[in-house]
Amino acid sequence: MIGITSYGAYIPRLRLDRMSIFNAMGWFAPAIMMVAQGERSMCNWDEDAVTMAVAASRDCLNGQDKHKLDALYLASTTLPFADRQNAGILASALNLNDNLITADHTSSQKAATTALITALESVKGGERKNIMVTASDRRETKTAYFYEMWFGDGAASLMVGDTDVIAEYKGSYSLSIDFVDHYRGADKKYDYVWEERWTRDAGYGAIIPQVINGLFDKLGISMDDVDKLVYPCFFKGDHRKIAQGLGATPEKLVDNMHEVCGETGAAHAFMMFISALEQAQPGERILMCGFGQGANALYFEVTDNITNLPQRRGVKGSLENKKSIDNYHKWLKFRDLIQTEMGIRAEAPTQTATSVLWRKNKMILGLVGGKCRECGTPQFPKADICVNPNCGAFYSQDDYEFADVPAQVKTFTGDMLAVSVDPPAIYGMVQFEGGGRLVADFTDCELDDIKVGLPVQMEFKRKGVDKGRGFVNYFWKAVPVPGAAEEMEKLRFDDQVAIVTGGGAGLGKVYALELAKRGAKLVINDLGGARDGTGKGSSAPADKVVEEIKAMGGEAVANYDSVATPEGGENIVKTAVDEFGRVDILINNAGILRDKSFLKMEPDNWKAVMDVHLNGTYHVTRPAMAVMKENGYGRIVMTTSAAGLYGNFGQTNYSAAKMALVGLMNTLKLEGKKYDIKVNTIAPIAASRLTEDVMPPDLFEKAKPEFVAPMVLFLCSKDCQETGTIFNAGMGYFNRAAVYTGQTVQLGDPDHPPTLEQIHENWEKINSLDGAKEIEDANSAIFALISSHSDAQSEAQAAGEEAGSVEAIFDDMAASFKADAAAGVDVVFQFNISGKDGGDWYCVIKDGKCTIDAGTHEKPVCTIKMEEGDFLAMMGGKLPPMQAFTSGKLKIEGDVMKSQLLEKLFKIG
Ligand code: NAD
């Protein structure tokens, strides 16, 4: 089968808003308003037909072996060189083999389809096997002209071959007619264009139907055999009319792309064809025509292979990556349509020694550097001595292509003094993944877009133009990877070190991969045992995840210890510290199952589950928390389960262990507070080997671990200020689980314990969760229990009335100071009491003495904020401080623990 085997496209990122042309020049040419819809694509100042051709061809080569090409055709009417083969520059930039035939196809808008038929026929004839045909155009027009509106810049590429064909070639038909709707004399910059109506009627309107009908006759087909119809025609109404005349329904006609980029000259038939291929289903039949001094029509049928083609930018991706501009003067400058003063610096000699270009051809046009055979260090440029100081080998370098190696910005500057068509000139150091650096110009970006670490890709661009001698210099420049800047704004974990226990499979593996994608360095702990924890274990699961992380350029190390022993836990943390120097994140995720109903639950099954889940979490968290405390930062995630939170038949061991982890979190959140260590718990629902036989199959399909991972990553991030909280997560659904405590019911009195009957009688009230709330810690829980909320409130009110004024309390406060309880206490309390009679007072306690003053202290240790009524109630002994705190009436800033001294240091009530 012969046909198309791959495609690629490139539309420049810049899009000129057509209204900006009208706004600037409508006074002169009001009629251009008629076609001023949408945007036209526009080359940056350093782009031309050759640079765009390189970009489209690279897209087309994505996933292909470029060395299999045995011919390369470049079709364009705007090639920079009239006598130097432009396809040869393209071949050098792509680093193709020397033993191929290259050719420029030019002088007509149908050059690309002519080249494509030539390629298809020569593969069919068996002479050649794989040919790439790239079409590219950057057409010039005078300003304020319809054609300035209609045209766009762009390039598109099709590969032809006889294996893995994505669109089978069924045949073609050509017409060669010297119809001159426009022409460009050999020494002219602009086209000379004949009257539009004539072009529409005698040109497009006559020749396209003629070529299509000719093809139908030749192949014995009709419009019923065509699913998509491609022919360029920038006259929108006529584009539609021609299809109607041919009996094609509107959905068959492929959009002429006027609104989104304009007509891209010789490349446009390919461009429209590719936009059809991008949406095509196997079996779809596409008819493509090229128009210009006659026409070509080609007929294809899409095959199943289209679904196997690797992801590429194509037309769709090119259109998505855009920057709209409405600065018409910029357009004029980039197209050299106005003359600006470039200053004397721009007069530096620009002559190119073609002998040097020949010697350095691979380096300059192909971005080929060297890689040392001895030590593997890549470097640019290639040199006789290896750049690695520990190697220094002589003549040890093989060719190494840098063009497709991912890179990042290492340093950069924006230079307003350097000569530039689009100041400031942005340049800097680019660091390639795997080694090698290059000082490069940055293009297709603004200075504000560039950041150290920003991923960039190398693109073939114009370096400069020697107008005097008619020579264009090309070299490679760095361009930000589309979307990379937005990616950098995302929550990141760069330079943070994360441990994921049980990270070799299931949820843990996904957490690890996602953390690595966002810059974290990982310790992948996994014992590699069976689902029930039995077996010798295997290093394979952890190793595989480490490999995957390394393959995407991340850093990771494997650890195969069991979390079930204290030594294992210590060693996991040691691995992180030895390898990366710290621990910022710990995800306690390792888990096994040994389900049995309770009466059949023998001690070894009970213990094994406790050992992995509860003891395992203890074994790793303890040494990890010690490191986190040292660093004053940490994020810990516990893994509980719905079985623990709510119960599940046959999982007593698992439920007990999983709920125990909530208890562990509850206390660790308090102990970690001072060191910015946040501890939270996830209750995931995800498809894994643990759930394969418990989840219904349709749920299992949907419950991918990837839907849980974002929540876990958030809990691991600096932005997460939550601590001591439990979240359920699965299939993209999230909610919070918590222990809630109901309102207090007080029964009996100090001298008479309540009776059993009283409990019975009050059961509904005691058992009610009306007005229930979360409680911060055990102390607060005791206060919450012994003080009925509603009673306390009314009593507090009354006490407030008895206690007098706020000012009087501070006047008397020094007198209620218990000096004997203040040994060694050094603290400044600041009180901010709101309300009409409130104010600010501070209290300094040092060397057993207490001084109280009105106003604000410069360095309070603990600031207490209350409303005057609550304050009076508290000081009157009617509102317990802890209750005031838990109910939110007492707010404490600074050292919260010091606030507990208040009750010890002053007689309250
Ligand atoms: P999984 O079996 O796919 O992954 C668990 C990993 O932990 C395995 O790779 C295993 O080798 C490893 N492991 C087991 N014992 C270990 C030990 N002693 N030391 C080190 N590694 C060990 O299971 P999963 O579903 O991804 O479970 C991950 C965690 O989530 C577990 O704690 C599990 O209890 C919990 N969980 C999962 C679900 C769910 O729906 N998948 C629901 C609730 C809770």
PDB file of N, CA, C and O in Angstrom, residues 53 109 165 228 232 301 308 311-312 316 324 326 367 390 400 467 502 587 591 606 631 731 784 794 850 904:
ATOM      1  N   ALA A  53       9.697  25.538   7.323  1.00  0.00           N
ATOM      2  CA  ALA A  53       9.772  24.193   6.740  1.00  0.00           C
ATOM      3  C   ALA A  53      10.493  23.242   7.698  1.00  0.00           C
ATOM      4  O   ALA A  53      10.101  22.079   7.852  1.00  0.00           O
ATOM      5  N   GLN A 109       1.594  28.079  -6.935  1.00  0.00           N
ATOM      6  CA  GLN A 109       0.894  27.738  -5.691  1.00  0.00           C
ATOM      7  C   GLN A 109       0.584  26.245  -5.618  1.00  0.00           C
ATOM      8  O   GLN A 109       0.323  25.729  -4.543  1.00  0.00           O
ATOM      9  N   VAL A 165       1.095   2.994   6.400  1.00  0.00           N
ATOM     10  CA  VAL A 165       0.411   4.086   5.681  1.00  0.00           C
ATOM     11  C   VAL A 165      -0.833   4.512   6.468  1.00  0.00           C
ATOM     12  O   VAL A 165      -1.639   3.680   6.871  1.00  0.00           O
ATOM     13  N   LYS A 228     -14.368  14.106   2.692  1.00  0.00           N
ATOM     14  CA  LYS A 228     -13.837  15.448   2.973  1.00  0.00           C
ATOM     15  C   LYS A 228     -13.215  16.004   1.701  1.00  0.00           C
ATOM     16  O   LYS A 228     -12.473  15.304   0.998  1.00  0.00           O
ATOM     17  N   PRO A 232      -7.889  24.962  -1.578  1.00  0.00           N
ATOM     18  CA  PRO A 232      -7.742  26.319  -1.064  1.00  0.00           C
ATOM     19  C   PRO A 232      -8.514  27.299  -1.942  1.00  0.00           C
ATOM     20  O   PRO A 232      -8.573  27.113  -3.162  1.00  0.00           O
ATOM     21  N   GLU A 301      -7.586   7.352   1.078  1.00  0.00           N
ATOM     22  CA  GLU A 301      -8.492   6.729   2.038  1.00  0.00           C
ATOM     23  C   GLU A 301      -7.721   6.472   3.333  1.00  0.00           C
ATOM     24  O   GLU A 301      -6.658   5.831   3.336  1.00  0.00           O
ATOM     25  N   ASN A 308      -2.490   4.985  15.341  1.00  0.00           N
ATOM     26  CA  ASN A 308      -1.202   4.639  15.982  1.00  0.00           C
ATOM     27  C   ASN A 308      -0.168   5.753  15.869  1.00  0.00           C
ATOM     28  O   ASN A 308       0.922   5.652  16.429  1.00  0.00           O
ATOM     29  N   GLN A 311       1.435  11.310  19.043  1.00  0.00           N
ATOM     30  CA  GLN A 311       0.953  12.680  19.252  1.00  0.00           C
ATOM     31  C   GLN A 311       1.914  13.693  18.627  1.00  0.00           C
ATOM     32  O   GLN A 311       3.118  13.536  18.719  1.00  0.00           O
ATOM     33  N   ARG A 312       1.395  14.703  17.984  1.00  0.00           N
ATOM     34  CA  ARG A 312       2.253  15.739  17.387  1.00  0.00           C
ATOM     35  C   ARG A 312       1.550  17.082  17.455  1.00  0.00           C
ATOM     36  O   ARG A 312       0.363  17.158  17.777  1.00  0.00           O
ATOM     37  N   LYS A 316      -3.630  21.568  14.583  1.00  0.00           N
ATOM     38  CA  LYS A 316      -4.398  21.879  15.801  1.00  0.00           C
ATOM     39  C   LYS A 316      -3.488  22.483  16.880  1.00  0.00           C
ATOM     40  O   LYS A 316      -3.784  23.541  17.433  1.00  0.00           O
ATOM     41  N   SER A 324      -1.690  36.681  20.008  1.00  0.00           N
ATOM     42  CA  SER A 324      -2.356  37.636  19.116  1.00  0.00           C
ATOM     43  C   SER A 324      -1.735  39.005  19.314  1.00  0.00           C
ATOM     44  O   SER A 324      -1.473  39.407  20.445  1.00  0.00           O
ATOM     45  N   ASP A 326      -1.939  43.251  18.010  1.00  0.00           N
ATOM     46  CA  ASP A 326      -2.692  44.238  17.241  1.00  0.00           C
ATOM     47  C   ASP A 326      -1.812  45.442  16.931  1.00  0.00           C
ATOM     48  O   ASP A 326      -2.287  46.524  16.673  1.00  0.00           O
ATOM     49  N   LEU A 367      22.955  21.817  14.514  1.00  0.00           N
ATOM     50  CA  LEU A 367      23.145  21.864  15.972  1.00  0.00           C
ATOM     51  C   LEU A 367      23.749  20.547  16.482  1.00  0.00           C
ATOM     52  O   LEU A 367      23.297  19.953  17.453  1.00  0.00           O
ATOM     53  N   ASN A 390      37.291  15.661  34.712  1.00  0.00           N
ATOM     54  CA  ASN A 390      37.736  14.354  35.226  1.00  0.00           C
ATOM     55  C   ASN A 390      38.056  13.379  34.103  1.00  0.00           C
ATOM     56  O   ASN A 390      38.448  12.249  34.351  1.00  0.00           O
ATOM     57  N   TYR A 400      26.816  14.400  18.238  1.00  0.00           N
ATOM     58  CA  TYR A 400      25.695  14.340  19.177  1.00  0.00           C
ATOM     59  C   TYR A 400      24.716  15.444  18.798  1.00  0.00           C
ATOM     60  O   TYR A 400      25.061  16.622  18.791  1.00  0.00           O
ATOM     61  N   LYS A 467      21.750  41.824   3.720  1.00  0.00           N
ATOM     62  CA  LYS A 467      20.958  42.338   2.594  1.00  0.00           C
ATOM     63  C   LYS A 467      21.833  42.671   1.405  1.00  0.00           C
ATOM     64  O   LYS A 467      21.464  42.422   0.258  1.00  0.00           O
ATOM     65  N   GLY A 502       5.569   1.756  50.113  1.00  0.00           N
ATOM     66  CA  GLY A 502       4.710   0.995  49.195  1.00  0.00           C
ATOM     67  C   GLY A 502       4.566   1.735  47.882  1.00  0.00           C
ATOM     68  O   GLY A 502       3.514   1.719  47.256  1.00  0.00           O
ATOM     69  N   ILE A 587       4.815   9.935  52.751  1.00  0.00           N
ATOM     70  CA  ILE A 587       3.486   9.365  52.515  1.00  0.00           C
ATOM     71  C   ILE A 587       3.514   7.921  53.010  1.00  0.00           C
ATOM     72  O   ILE A 587       4.189   7.064  52.433  1.00  0.00           O
ATOM     73  N   GLY A 591       0.818  -1.121  52.327  1.00  0.00           N
ATOM     74  CA  GLY A 591      -0.322  -1.801  52.919  1.00  0.00           C
ATOM     75  C   GLY A 591      -0.483  -3.221  52.420  1.00  0.00           C
ATOM     76  O   GLY A 591      -0.061  -3.576  51.321  1.00  0.00           O
ATOM     77  N   TRP A 606      -3.747 -10.948  62.570  1.00  0.00           N
ATOM     78  CA  TRP A 606      -3.962  -9.677  63.282  1.00  0.00           C
ATOM     79  C   TRP A 606      -2.648  -8.900  63.321  1.00  0.00           C
ATOM     80  O   TRP A 606      -2.567  -7.728  62.951  1.00  0.00           O
ATOM     81  N   ASN A 631      14.668  20.506  60.303  1.00  0.00           N
ATOM     82  CA  ASN A 631      14.529  21.448  59.184  1.00  0.00           C
ATOM     83  C   ASN A 631      13.404  22.451  59.385  1.00  0.00           C
ATOM     84  O   ASN A 631      13.240  23.372  58.595  1.00  0.00           O
ATOM     85  N   MET A 731     -12.135   8.647  42.468  1.00  0.00           N
ATOM     86  CA  MET A 731     -12.817   8.922  41.199  1.00  0.00           C
ATOM     87  C   MET A 731     -13.101  10.405  40.986  1.00  0.00           C
ATOM     88  O   MET A 731     -14.063  10.785  40.316  1.00  0.00           O
ATOM     89  N   ALA A 784     -15.072  20.836  77.000  1.00  0.00           N
ATOM     90  CA  ALA A 784     -16.335  20.783  76.259  1.00  0.00           C
ATOM     91  C   ALA A 784     -17.337  19.899  76.985  1.00  0.00           C
ATOM     92  O   ALA A 784     -18.527  20.177  77.007  1.00  0.00           O
ATOM     93  N   SER A 794     -25.051  31.845  79.218  1.00  0.00           N
ATOM     94  CA  SER A 794     -25.870  32.751  80.022  1.00  0.00           C
ATOM     95  C   SER A 794     -25.156  33.124  81.314  1.00  0.00           C
ATOM     96  O   SER A 794     -25.205  34.261  81.768  1.00  0.00           O
ATOM     97  N   CYS A 850       5.430  41.245  87.861  1.00  0.00           N
ATOM     98  CA  CYS A 850       4.441  41.469  86.798  1.00  0.00           C
ATOM     99  C   CYS A 850       4.140  42.963  86.696  1.00  0.00           C
ATOM    100  O   CYS A 850       3.844  43.615  87.702  1.00  0.00           O
ATOM    101  N   LYS A 904      -2.379  29.831  85.505  1.00  0.00           N
ATOM    102  CA  LYS A 904      -1.418  29.496  86.559  1.00  0.00           C
ATOM    103  C   LYS A 904      -0.914  30.770  87.257  1.00  0.00           C
ATOM    104  O   LYS A 904      -0.689  30.792  88.466  1.00  0.00           O
TER     105      LYS A 904
END
